[in-house]
């Protein structure tokens, strides 16, 4: 064992010196056969990795120390890194005067090659320009994928939102913020709070335009930037600078490349292709929406129950990654979508070919990751065998597609034809030399079939000959010596030996030299055996060396074809993803949506793709067009409002990944973005949201959505007092209707908003129906035109066991309020009646006064504190007079008390009492 006490003083000192050199979270240092953590690092990792801490003394002080054997480092590293830590590794090497140690690599969440993560593992770089454009670069070292894009916005805030959205979509394991971004506290905070990514401050000069351009060209080729349109200045900036280096995505890309290089992971060579994608082709899907729609995990953080988990039937992990990417990145360009849907349709119509393809793919391995391992030099013979076996599948898959006329004419045939099949076959042939069942080590031979290399064949012949001699030795010796219990064998310590049972040791000839005595036998060797043994060992050593050399050669040739493997891998993944969508469509009676450039949404008998799996689902229609652009959705709690709205969003999204959709028929005018504000109440209750967050989300929607977007609002303004809330909801509706003109679904418990349909052209009411008889409420789950005619809150209160007198009294109050036709909500759109309303809201249990949202904003008016400020002021004194006339002189006092009441701080029973008291005063 290595850490002898004499050495420790120096070692601890050396550790801390190296620790000063790195900004990694932890340092682990090789000390002989162990990797050791010292000091605080030892304390910290011992908890994380469940290691024992011992104390090492050095210069009179004790230092905590925790270590793992050299060959156990990788799994421990993986654990640390997958939890988001960056770990520097200092290896030990021999020098003329003993040992020296230096940091050889830093393993980080974004550059971990031995990942156990099934998803893509992105390292992201983000850069901002002075004029608030963002450059993003994403690299997955495990697959060699490398993508860049540029994001801008109408204003800096919107640009930042979009950049964050794009970042979030990739779910990066590690983010390198550029110099400007790291000084943007809000942006950094968002990354910290809303992603699981590790933030790493890579040196700022790596982001400098000149260096970054150089690094990018060096990696992807001199001509690459020009060929993907990145040699100019900013896009759309009218020509831009000729220097080529100020495209922010190139700055981000260059920084990533230098970081990958500096971590010493050695996987740069698998990154063969730089893809510049236009965010414009994609549907804008902000982080909140991805979460709200439960695309890849539920709000509770489970994968099961997400859209992706529901529709995923892929056979391979690359197929799974690709399908997930599609779900996270829906598109709006019709050609791509139609091509995918054609592919899905072809697979849907041909069960036999689909199953053949799926079964074939079942044997496929992850070519993209194998290519990276080859490039990294960590692929073993089994990995290369996997490459071969996967390449073998390509002709079979292509054949299944080409031999079925329905598939042969579809885009599936194009996908299958995309990789260079001849090159793939040639590479496969080169790999033919790997044996069927190679060992896990690559240095001890046994990797290659005969016929691969003459010199190796010769070695194998001689080795076999020598082994043959050994194999027949026991027979010869038995014959010669007459010993019956004699066997020839080999082990690590003794090499080859002849073993003779104790009863017959007397017959052992002189030429036998005794090696050792065992309990019942003796072991011997002979000069001849020794000679043969030496020869065999020499042959084995040479064979091991030669095979390793040949193997490395072969591995390098595979690595050099990383692009080919990536292209085969991508094609197989795409077929897998399309077959998976087809299978789900067939099994669940989904239909192909009709896609249009923009415009109407017409869904017949639509269903929620996830809820329909577990529920007897009641299908619902949806029609939105020029005249029905904004739907106010009302209905009792738990009637199905959220489900209906989400199902619309999910059907649209599915259509825009190229999938079939859960409906009897669907016409989808493609949208440029889906925005949601969902679940205020649930989130608030769980302390996961605040009113501030709610408003930030609303603000983002109002800023970002366009007339081609789909907006889903599930309660707005619940996080604040009723007055505020309804005013904000009202004003947001007007803004979305008049200015943004997005297709909007708005579920609200503010019944007042249903009157908006009377005042705003394109606003319509729909409600989720419920049936009430014998005091029971039955949810019908059907969506019908018009507002809910009444609220079911009191029935729910009754069902929940609220004492009968309270329920009865509620009914009385409600009836009274309903009869009071003089008190009604006033719509928007310039009606200047200035009527007041007093509403006991059975949905929320709150008591509130309201001016109708179009009341005045005059602060001198006592009763007016809740009024929205969106409309022109009306004549206050007229209004006050009208109230006084209607309810007598006490009315003002009542309203003032009402206005001053802190609804949320008052117990419901107290509210009831107050309401009763006020009514009595008004009745007088
Ligand atoms: P709300 O938003 O009105 O409070 P939800 O949308 O949360 O109601 O739905 C309440 C429950 O009703 C959920 O458990 C949901 O699964 C179920 N549900 C909603 N819509 C349907 C439907 N069309 N068919 C069957 N069950 C439904």
Coordinates of N, CA and C in Angstrom, one line a residue, residues 1-2 28-36 67-77 89-92 105:
X1 N 0.8 -1.2 0.0 CA 0.0 0.0 0.0 C 0.9 1.2 0.0
X2 N 0.3 2.3 -0.4 CA 1.2 3.4 -0.9 C 1.4 4.5 0.1
X28 N -8.8 15.2 -6.7 CA -8.4 13.9 -6.2 C -7.1 13.6 -6.8
X29 N -6.2 13.0 -5.9 CA -4.8 12.9 -6.3 C -4.3 11.5 -6.1
X30 N -3.7 11.0 -7.1 CA -3.2 9.6 -7.1 C -2.0 9.5 -6.1
X31 N -2.1 8.6 -5.2 CA -1.0 8.3 -4.3 C -0.8 6.8 -4.4
X32 N 0.1 6.4 -5.2 CA 0.3 5.0 -5.4 C -0.9 4.3 -6.0
X33 N -1.4 3.3 -5.3 CA -2.5 2.5 -5.8 C -3.9 3.1 -5.4
X34 N -3.8 4.3 -4.8 CA -5.1 5.0 -4.4 C -5.2 6.4 -5.0
X35 N -6.4 6.8 -5.1 CA -6.7 8.2 -5.4 C -7.3 8.8 -4.0
X36 N -6.6 9.9 -3.6 CA -7.0 10.4 -2.3 C -7.6 11.8 -2.3
X67 N -10.1 8.0 0.5 CA -9.5 7.5 -0.8 C -10.3 6.3 -1.4
X68 N -10.0 6.1 -2.7 CA -10.5 4.9 -3.3 C -9.4 4.3 -4.1
X69 N -9.4 2.9 -4.3 CA -8.4 2.3 -5.1 C -8.4 2.8 -6.5
X70 N -7.3 2.8 -7.1 CA -7.2 3.3 -8.5 C -8.2 2.8 -9.4
X71 N -8.5 1.5 -9.4 CA -9.4 0.9 -10.4 C -10.9 1.2 -10.0
X72 N -11.1 1.9 -8.8 CA -12.5 2.2 -8.5 C -12.8 3.7 -8.6
X73 N -11.9 4.4 -9.2 CA -12.1 5.8 -9.3 C -13.3 6.2 -10.2
X74 N -13.4 5.5 -11.4 CA -14.4 5.9 -12.4 C -15.8 6.0 -11.8
X75 N -16.3 4.9 -11.2 CA -17.6 4.9 -10.7 C -17.8 6.0 -9.6
X76 N -16.8 6.3 -8.8 CA -16.9 7.3 -7.8 C -17.0 8.7 -8.5
X77 N -16.1 8.9 -9.5 CA -16.1 10.1 -10.2 C -17.5 10.4 -10.8
X89 N -8.4 15.7 -11.5 CA -7.7 14.5 -11.2 C -6.2 14.8 -11.4
X90 N -5.4 14.5 -10.3 CA -4.0 14.6 -10.5 C -3.4 13.2 -10.5
X91 N -2.8 12.9 -11.6 CA -2.2 11.6 -11.7 C -0.7 11.6 -11.3
X92 N -0.2 10.5 -11.0 CA 1.2 10.4 -10.5 C 2.0 9.7 -11.6
X105 N -6.6 16.0 -15.9 CA -7.9 16.3 -16.5 C -8.8 16.8 -15.4

